[in-house]
Structures are given as structure tokens and as C-alpha cells.
Short mmCIF file of C-alpha atoms in Angstrom, two decimals:
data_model
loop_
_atom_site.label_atom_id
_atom_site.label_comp_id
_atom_site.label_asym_id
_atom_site.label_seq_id
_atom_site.Cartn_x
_atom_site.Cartn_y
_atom_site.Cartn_z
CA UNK A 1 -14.97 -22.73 7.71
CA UNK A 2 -18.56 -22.21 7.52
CA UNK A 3 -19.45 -24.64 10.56
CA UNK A 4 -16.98 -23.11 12.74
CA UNK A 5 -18.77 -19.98 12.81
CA UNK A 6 -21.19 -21.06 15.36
CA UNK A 7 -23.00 -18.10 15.15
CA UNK A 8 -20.93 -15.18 14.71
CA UNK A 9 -21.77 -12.64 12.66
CA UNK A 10 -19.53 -11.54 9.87
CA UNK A 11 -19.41 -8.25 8.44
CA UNK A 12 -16.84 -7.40 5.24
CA UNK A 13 -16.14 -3.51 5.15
CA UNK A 14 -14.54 -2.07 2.05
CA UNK A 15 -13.68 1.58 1.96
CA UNK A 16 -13.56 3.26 -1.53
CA UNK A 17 -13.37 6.55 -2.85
CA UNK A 18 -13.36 6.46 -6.44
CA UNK A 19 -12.97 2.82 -7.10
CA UNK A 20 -15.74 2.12 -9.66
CA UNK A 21 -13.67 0.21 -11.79
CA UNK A 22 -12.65 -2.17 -8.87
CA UNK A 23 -15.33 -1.99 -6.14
CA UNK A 24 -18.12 -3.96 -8.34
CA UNK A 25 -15.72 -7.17 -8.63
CA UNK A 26 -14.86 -7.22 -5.47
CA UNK A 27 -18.39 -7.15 -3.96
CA UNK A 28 -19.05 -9.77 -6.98
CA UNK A 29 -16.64 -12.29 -5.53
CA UNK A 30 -17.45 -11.73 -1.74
CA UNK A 31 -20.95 -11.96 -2.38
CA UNK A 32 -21.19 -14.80 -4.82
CA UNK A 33 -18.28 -17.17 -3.09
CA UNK A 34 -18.88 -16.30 0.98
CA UNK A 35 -22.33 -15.36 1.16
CA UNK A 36 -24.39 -17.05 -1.66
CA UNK A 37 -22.24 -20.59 -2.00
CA UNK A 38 -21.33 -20.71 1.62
CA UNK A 39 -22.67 -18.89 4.22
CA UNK A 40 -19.84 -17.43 5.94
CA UNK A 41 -20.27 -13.42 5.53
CA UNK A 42 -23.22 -12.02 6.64
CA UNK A 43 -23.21 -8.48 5.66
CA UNK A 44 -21.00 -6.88 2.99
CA UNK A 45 -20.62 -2.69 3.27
CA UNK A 46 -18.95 -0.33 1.47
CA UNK A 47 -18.41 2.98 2.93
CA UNK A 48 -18.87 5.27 -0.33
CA UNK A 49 -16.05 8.35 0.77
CA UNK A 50 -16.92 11.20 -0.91
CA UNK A 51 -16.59 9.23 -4.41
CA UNK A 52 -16.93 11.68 -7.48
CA UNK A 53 -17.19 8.72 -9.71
CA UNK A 54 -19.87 5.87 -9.91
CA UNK A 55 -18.50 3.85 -7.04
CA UNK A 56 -22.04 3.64 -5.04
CA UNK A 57 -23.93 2.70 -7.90
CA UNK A 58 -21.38 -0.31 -8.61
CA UNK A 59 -21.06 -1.54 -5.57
CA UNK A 60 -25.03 -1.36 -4.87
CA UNK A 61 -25.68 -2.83 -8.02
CA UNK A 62 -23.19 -5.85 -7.36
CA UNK A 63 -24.90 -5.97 -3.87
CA UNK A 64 -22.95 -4.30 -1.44
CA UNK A 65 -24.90 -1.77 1.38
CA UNK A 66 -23.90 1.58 0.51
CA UNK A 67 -23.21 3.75 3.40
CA UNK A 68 -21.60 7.30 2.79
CA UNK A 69 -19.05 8.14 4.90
CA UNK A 70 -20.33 11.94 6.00
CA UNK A 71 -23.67 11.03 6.51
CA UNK A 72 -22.31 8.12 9.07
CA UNK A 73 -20.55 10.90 10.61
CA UNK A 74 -22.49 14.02 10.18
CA UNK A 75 -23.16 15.09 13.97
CA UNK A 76 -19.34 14.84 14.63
CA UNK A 77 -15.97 16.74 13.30
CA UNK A 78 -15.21 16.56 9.59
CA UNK A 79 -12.50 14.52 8.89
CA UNK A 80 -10.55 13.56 6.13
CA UNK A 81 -9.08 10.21 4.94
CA UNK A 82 -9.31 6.12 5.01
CA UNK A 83 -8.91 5.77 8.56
CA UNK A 84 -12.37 8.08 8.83
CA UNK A 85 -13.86 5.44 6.59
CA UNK A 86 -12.95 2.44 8.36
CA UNK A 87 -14.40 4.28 11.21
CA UNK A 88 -17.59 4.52 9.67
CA UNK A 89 -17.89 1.12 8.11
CA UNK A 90 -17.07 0.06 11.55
CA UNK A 91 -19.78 1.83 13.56
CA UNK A 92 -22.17 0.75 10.95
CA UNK A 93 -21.56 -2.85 10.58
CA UNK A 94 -23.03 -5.31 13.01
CA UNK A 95 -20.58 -8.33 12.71
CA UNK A 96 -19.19 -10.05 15.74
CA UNK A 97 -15.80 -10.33 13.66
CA UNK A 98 -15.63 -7.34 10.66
CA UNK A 99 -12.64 -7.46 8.28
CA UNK A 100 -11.66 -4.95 6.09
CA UNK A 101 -10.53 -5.01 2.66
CA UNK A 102 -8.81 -2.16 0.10
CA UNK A 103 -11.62 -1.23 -2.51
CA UNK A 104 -8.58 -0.70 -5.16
CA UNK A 105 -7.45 -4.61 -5.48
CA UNK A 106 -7.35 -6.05 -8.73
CA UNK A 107 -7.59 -10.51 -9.62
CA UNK A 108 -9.31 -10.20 -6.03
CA UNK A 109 -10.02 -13.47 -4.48
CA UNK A 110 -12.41 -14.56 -1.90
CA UNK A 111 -9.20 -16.10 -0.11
CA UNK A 112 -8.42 -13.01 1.23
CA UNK A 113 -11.52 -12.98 3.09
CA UNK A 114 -11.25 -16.62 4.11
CA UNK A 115 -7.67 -16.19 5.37
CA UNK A 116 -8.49 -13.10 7.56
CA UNK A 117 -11.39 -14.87 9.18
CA UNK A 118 -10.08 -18.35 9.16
CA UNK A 119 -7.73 -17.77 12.70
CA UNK A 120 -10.30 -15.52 14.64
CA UNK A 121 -12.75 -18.13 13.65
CA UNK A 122 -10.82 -21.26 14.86
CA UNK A 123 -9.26 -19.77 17.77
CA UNK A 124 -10.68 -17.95 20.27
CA UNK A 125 -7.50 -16.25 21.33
CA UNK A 126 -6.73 -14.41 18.31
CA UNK A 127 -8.58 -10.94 18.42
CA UNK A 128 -6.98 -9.40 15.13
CA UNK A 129 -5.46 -10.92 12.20
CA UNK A 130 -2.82 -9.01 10.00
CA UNK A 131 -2.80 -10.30 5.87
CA UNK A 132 0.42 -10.22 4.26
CA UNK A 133 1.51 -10.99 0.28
CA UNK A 134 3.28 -10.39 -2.63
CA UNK A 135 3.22 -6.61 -3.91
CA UNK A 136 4.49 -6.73 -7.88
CA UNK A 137 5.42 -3.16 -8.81
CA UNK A 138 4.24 -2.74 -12.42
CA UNK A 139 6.60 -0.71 -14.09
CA UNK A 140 6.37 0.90 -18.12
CA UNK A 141 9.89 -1.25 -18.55
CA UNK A 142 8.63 -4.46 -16.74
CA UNK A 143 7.36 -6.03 -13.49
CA UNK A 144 9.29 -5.82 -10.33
CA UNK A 145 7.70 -9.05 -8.46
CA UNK A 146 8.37 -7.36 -4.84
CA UNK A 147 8.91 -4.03 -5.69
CA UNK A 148 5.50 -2.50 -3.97
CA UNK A 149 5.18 -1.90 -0.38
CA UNK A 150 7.60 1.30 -0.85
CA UNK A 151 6.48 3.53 2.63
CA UNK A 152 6.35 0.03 3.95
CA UNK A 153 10.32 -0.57 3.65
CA UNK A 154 11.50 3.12 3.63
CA UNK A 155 9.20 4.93 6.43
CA UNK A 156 7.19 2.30 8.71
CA UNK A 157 9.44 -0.63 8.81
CA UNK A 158 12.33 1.33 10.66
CA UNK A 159 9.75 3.09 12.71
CA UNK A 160 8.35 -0.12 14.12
CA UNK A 161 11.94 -1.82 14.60
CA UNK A 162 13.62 1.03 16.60
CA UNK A 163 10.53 1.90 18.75
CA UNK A 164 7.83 -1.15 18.57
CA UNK A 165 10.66 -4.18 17.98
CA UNK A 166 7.83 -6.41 18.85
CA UNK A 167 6.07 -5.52 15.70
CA UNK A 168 8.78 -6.05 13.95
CA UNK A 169 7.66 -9.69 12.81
CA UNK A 170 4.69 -8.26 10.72
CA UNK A 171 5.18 -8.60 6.93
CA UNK A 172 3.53 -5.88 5.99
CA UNK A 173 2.31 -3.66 8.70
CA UNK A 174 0.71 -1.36 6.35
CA UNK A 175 -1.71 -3.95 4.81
CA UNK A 176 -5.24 -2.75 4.04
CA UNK A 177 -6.26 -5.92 4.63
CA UNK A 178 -6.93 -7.30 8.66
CA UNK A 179 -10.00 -8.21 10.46
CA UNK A 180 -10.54 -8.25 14.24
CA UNK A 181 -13.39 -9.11 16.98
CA UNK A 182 -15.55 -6.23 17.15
CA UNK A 183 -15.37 -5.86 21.26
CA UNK A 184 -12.04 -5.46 20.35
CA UNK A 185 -11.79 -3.09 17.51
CA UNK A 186 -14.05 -0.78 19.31
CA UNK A 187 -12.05 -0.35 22.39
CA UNK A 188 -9.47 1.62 19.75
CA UNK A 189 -9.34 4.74 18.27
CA UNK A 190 -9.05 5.77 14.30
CA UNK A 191 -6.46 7.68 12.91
CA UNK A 192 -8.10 9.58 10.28
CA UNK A 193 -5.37 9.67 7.66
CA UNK A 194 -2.90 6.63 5.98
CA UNK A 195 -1.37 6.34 9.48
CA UNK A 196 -4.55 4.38 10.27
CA UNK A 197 -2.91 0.84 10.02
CA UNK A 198 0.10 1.89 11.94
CA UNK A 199 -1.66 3.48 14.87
CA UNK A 200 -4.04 -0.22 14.97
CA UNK A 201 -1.20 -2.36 15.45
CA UNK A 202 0.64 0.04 18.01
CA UNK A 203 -2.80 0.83 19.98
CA UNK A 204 -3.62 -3.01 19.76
CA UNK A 205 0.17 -3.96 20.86
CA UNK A 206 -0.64 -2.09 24.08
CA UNK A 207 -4.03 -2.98 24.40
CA UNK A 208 -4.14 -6.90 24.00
CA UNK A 209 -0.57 -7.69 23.69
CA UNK A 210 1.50 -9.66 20.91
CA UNK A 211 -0.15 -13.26 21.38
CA UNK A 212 -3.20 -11.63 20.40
CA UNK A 213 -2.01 -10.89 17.41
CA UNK A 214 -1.85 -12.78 13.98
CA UNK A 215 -0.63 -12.42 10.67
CA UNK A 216 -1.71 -14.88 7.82
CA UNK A 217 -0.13 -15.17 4.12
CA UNK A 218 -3.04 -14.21 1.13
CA UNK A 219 -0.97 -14.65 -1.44
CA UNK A 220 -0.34 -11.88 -3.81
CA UNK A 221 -2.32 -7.99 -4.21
CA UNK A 222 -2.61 -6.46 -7.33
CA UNK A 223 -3.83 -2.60 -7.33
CA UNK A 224 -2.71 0.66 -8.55
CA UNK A 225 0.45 2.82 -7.46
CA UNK A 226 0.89 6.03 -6.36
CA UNK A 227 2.76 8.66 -7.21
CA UNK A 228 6.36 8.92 -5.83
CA UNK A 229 4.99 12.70 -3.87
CA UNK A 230 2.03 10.52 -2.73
CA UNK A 231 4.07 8.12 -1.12
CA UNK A 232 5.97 10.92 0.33
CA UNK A 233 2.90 12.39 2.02
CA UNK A 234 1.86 8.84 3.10
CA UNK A 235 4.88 8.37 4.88
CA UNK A 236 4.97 11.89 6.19
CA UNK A 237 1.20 10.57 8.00
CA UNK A 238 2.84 7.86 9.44
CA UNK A 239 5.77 9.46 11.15
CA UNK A 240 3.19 11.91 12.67
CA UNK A 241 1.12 8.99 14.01
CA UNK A 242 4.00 7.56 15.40
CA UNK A 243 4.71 10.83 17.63
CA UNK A 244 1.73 10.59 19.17
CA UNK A 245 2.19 7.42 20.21
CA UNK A 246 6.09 8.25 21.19
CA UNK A 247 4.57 10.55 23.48
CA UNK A 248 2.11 8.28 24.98
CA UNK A 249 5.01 5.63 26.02
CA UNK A 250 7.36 9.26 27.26
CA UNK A 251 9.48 8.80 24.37
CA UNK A 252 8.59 12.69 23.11
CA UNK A 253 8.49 15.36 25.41
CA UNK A 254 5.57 17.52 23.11
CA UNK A 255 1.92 16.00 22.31
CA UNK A 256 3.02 17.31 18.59
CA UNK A 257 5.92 17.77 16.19
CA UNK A 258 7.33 20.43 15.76
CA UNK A 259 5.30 20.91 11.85
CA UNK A 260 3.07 18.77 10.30
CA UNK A 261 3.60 20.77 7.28
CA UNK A 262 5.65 18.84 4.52
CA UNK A 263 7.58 20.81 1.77
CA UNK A 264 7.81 18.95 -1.88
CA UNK A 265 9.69 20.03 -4.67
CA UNK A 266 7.89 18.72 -8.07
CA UNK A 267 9.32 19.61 -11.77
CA UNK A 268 7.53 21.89 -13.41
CA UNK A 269 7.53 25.58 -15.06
CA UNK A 270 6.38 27.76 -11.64
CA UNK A 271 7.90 30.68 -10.24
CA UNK A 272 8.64 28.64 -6.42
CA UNK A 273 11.92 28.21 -7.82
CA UNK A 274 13.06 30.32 -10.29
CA UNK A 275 15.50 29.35 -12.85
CA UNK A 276 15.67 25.79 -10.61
CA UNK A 277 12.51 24.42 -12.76
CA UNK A 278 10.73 23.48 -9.60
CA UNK A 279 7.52 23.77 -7.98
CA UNK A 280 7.12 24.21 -4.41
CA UNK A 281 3.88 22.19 -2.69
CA UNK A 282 3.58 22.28 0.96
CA UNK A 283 0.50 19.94 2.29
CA UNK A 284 -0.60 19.93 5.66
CA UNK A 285 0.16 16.05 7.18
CA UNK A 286 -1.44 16.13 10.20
CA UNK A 287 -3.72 13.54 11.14
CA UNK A 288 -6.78 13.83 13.84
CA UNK A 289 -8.73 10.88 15.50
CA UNK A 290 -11.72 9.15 15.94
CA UNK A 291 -12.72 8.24 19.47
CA UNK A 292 -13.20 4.33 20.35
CA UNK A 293 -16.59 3.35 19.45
CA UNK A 294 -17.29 2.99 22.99
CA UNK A 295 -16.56 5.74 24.52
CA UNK A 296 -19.37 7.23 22.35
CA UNK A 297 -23.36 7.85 23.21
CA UNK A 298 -24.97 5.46 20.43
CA UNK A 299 -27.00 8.89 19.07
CA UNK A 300 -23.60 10.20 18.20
CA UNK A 301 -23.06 8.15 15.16
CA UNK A 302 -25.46 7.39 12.60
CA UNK A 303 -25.47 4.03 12.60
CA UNK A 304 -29.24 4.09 10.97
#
């Protein structure tokens, strides 16, 4: 794969926030497999966001650049979330192809880099690539072999097949794992938030249409769950990501919902519900942008 780069640069971008137990390996196997025994990555970077742990000293010391996310983005709006990280790692990086990968993923391989990069890098027609793969759910009782992928199957995949049912052939559109041409990625904005992945896919749909478009199989992820109320929020993202793109195509009459406040109901021994042993949480889903890349002055964004 190696000779077919003909001189395109590739950048790897991993965003992590509080991933020190993960992060180090997988900067390991990238740098060892793709950049030391063949030269196919150029740059690896992990965008350190807002990590309270040791994730930037890992990852430097297993030689990844280190860029934090705030500094990256200091002279514009604070934002929170991964999509604000890709952002970064994006307007940082100086690949001709960059592909991203989840700083969470456990057994990681260097096929997961080869497979994103192996159809932009053979075929000049493809301008993203999509991974897809196996999700076991590890359980206290057991393993479910396909039980991850939960907001996948309960929020996003009906959202894509009754509004987007040209999506609808993507595996997994949630994947943390894609990589696209960089005059490409930067012609798109960010969602700050978990409806990141969504919004790419939708924004790209209408940008370079379907046959642009790939999707190749890596196999099988291993990385930690969430919570049951974190999925709930994720999904909660999502749906508000998809109104604003509702309303783009005139599907929505309002620029908004109607909330982007989400009401949870955890067990637990406070006074939200009395004699109901339940906790009331309300969190805030909305989700704000980042620009394309190019519609930006280059002094905007750190890119030092």
C-alpha cells in the first residue's frame, strides 16, 4: 500500500480525553507498523481534550504529537465534545488524506488504519471511507458477540432510513473510525458533540454524493461501554443534529427543537421524586458547530 501513496501525505488523528490506559498502545502500533516498518503514515496526532489523567504524557512518550484541544482553539468559542476535537486534530494535521481513530479501542490493530486508507489510496474517486466491525458487548454474565452499537440500532439507524434512505447501506454510521481527503473534509463543518459522525455522513451525502462514499470491513472493536443514561444523552445529540439538517432539506419548519433539554430519571435516594426512589437529571443536549476549515482566516486557528 506503501507505493501507491505516490506522495500523499498521511496524517492519523486520535482524539482522547482520558484514555491513558489505551492511547499509548495505540500510538505504539501506528507508529511501529505504518510509520517505522512501512512508510505509509506520516504524522500521528493526538488531540489531548481536556484529559485529567496522564493521556499526553502516554501518547508523547509512545510518540504521538500532542496537541491540546483549547489551545488549537483558543481565539474562537468554547466548545464542548469529540466533534470539537476532531476539529482540532483536523486543522492541525497536514495530511493530504487524515483518518481518524477512537483513542478508547482495545487489541487495536494497524489494520484499521490500513483499511481506512487502502480505498482513498487506490482510487481516486473515493473522498471518505466509513469502517465498520464487530461490536461484542461485554456483559458481568457473558459476552454478547453483536450486542454493542446500542444508539446505533435504537436512535441513528431509523433516523437515517426514514429521512437519509441512501445512508441506509452504512454498517455502522456511528463509527469513530473513517478517513477522508483533506480538500474534502474541510469543505464541512463539525458538530461539536456525539452527533459529529452523523452530521459527516449527512453533510458529505449532500456535498459529494453517495459514489463518493465508502465503507470497508476492520474486523472487530473492542473498547469500553457506557452507561445506559450515557447512551441516552448520546442519542438525544444525535436527534438534535438531525433537526438541523431536517431543516436545511425543509423538512422542519424551526432552525431548533422545541428543547434541547433531556429529562432522566436515575435510582437513587433524592428528593426529585419523593417516595418514587428516583433522581431527576436534566442535561442540556444541544450541540453547536465548527465552521468548515475554509471558510476560516488561517490566524483564526492555531495551527502552530
Amino acid at each position: 500500500m506503501a507505493r501507491r501513496k505516490n506522495g500523499t501525505k498521511v496524517s492519523v488523528v486520535i482524539p482522547a480525553r482520558n484514555e491513558q490506559a489505551t492511547v499509548g498502545d495505540i500510538v505504539g502500533v501506528i507508529r511501529r507498523a505504518l510509520v517505522e516498518r512501512v512508510p505509509l503514515v506520516d504524522e500521528i496526532i493526538v488531540v489531548d481534550s481536556r484529559s485529567t489523567d496522564g493521556t499526553a504524557e502516554v501518547a508523547r512518550a509512545a510518540g504521538a504529537r500532542v496537541v491540546a484541544q483549547d489551545e488549537i482553539t483558543r481565539d474562537l468559542p468554547r466548545m464542548e465534545g469529540k466533534g470539537d476535537a476532531l476539529w482540532a486534530g483536523l486543522a492541525v494535521s497536514s495530511g493530504d488524506v487524515v483518518a481518524f481513530v477512537d483513542g478508547d479501542l482495545r487489541d487495536f490493530s494497524p489494520d484499521f488504519v490500513t483499511g481506512l486508507l487502502g480505498p482513498l489510496l487506490s482510487d481516486r474517486t473515493v473522498e471518505f471511507v466509513k469502517g465498520f466491525y464487530h461490536r461484542p458487548l461485554v456483559r458481568s454474565e457473558g459476552v454478547e458477540v453483536d450486542g454493542g452499537g446500542r444508539v446505533t440500532e435504537l436512535g441513528a439507524r431509523p433516523l437515517i432510513n426514514l429521512f437519509w434512505p441512501e445512508l441506509a447501506g452504512f454498517v455502522q454510521p456511528l463509527a469513530g473510525e473513517y478517513a477522508g481527503r483533506r480538500a474534502t473534509l474541510e469543505r464541512i463543518p463539525f458538530v461539536s458533540g456525539y452527533g459529529v459522525e452523523i452530521a459527516m455522513l449527512i453533510d458529505l451525502l449532500d456535498l459529494i454524493g453517495l459514489d463518493a462514499l465508502a465503507q470497508v470491513d476492520l474486523g472487530e472493536r473492542h473498547h469500553r461501554h457506557q452507561s445506559i443514561d450515557a447512551l441516552g444523552r448520546m442519542s438525544a445529540q444525535i436527534m438534535v443534529t438531525a433537526w438541523s439538517r431536517l431543516h436545511r432539506r425543509g423538512l422542519v419548519s424551526e432552525p431548533l427543537p422545541p428543547t434541547t433539554l433531556l429529562t432522566q430519571f436515575q435510582r437513587g435516594a433524592g428528593e426529585g421524586l419523593p417516595h418514587l426512589n428516583r433522581d431527576i437529571v436534566v442535561t442540556d443536549v444541544g450541540v453547536d458547530e465548527r465552521p468548515p476549515l475554509v471558510s476560516l482566516p488561517r490566524h483564526a486557528v492555531r495551527a502552530a
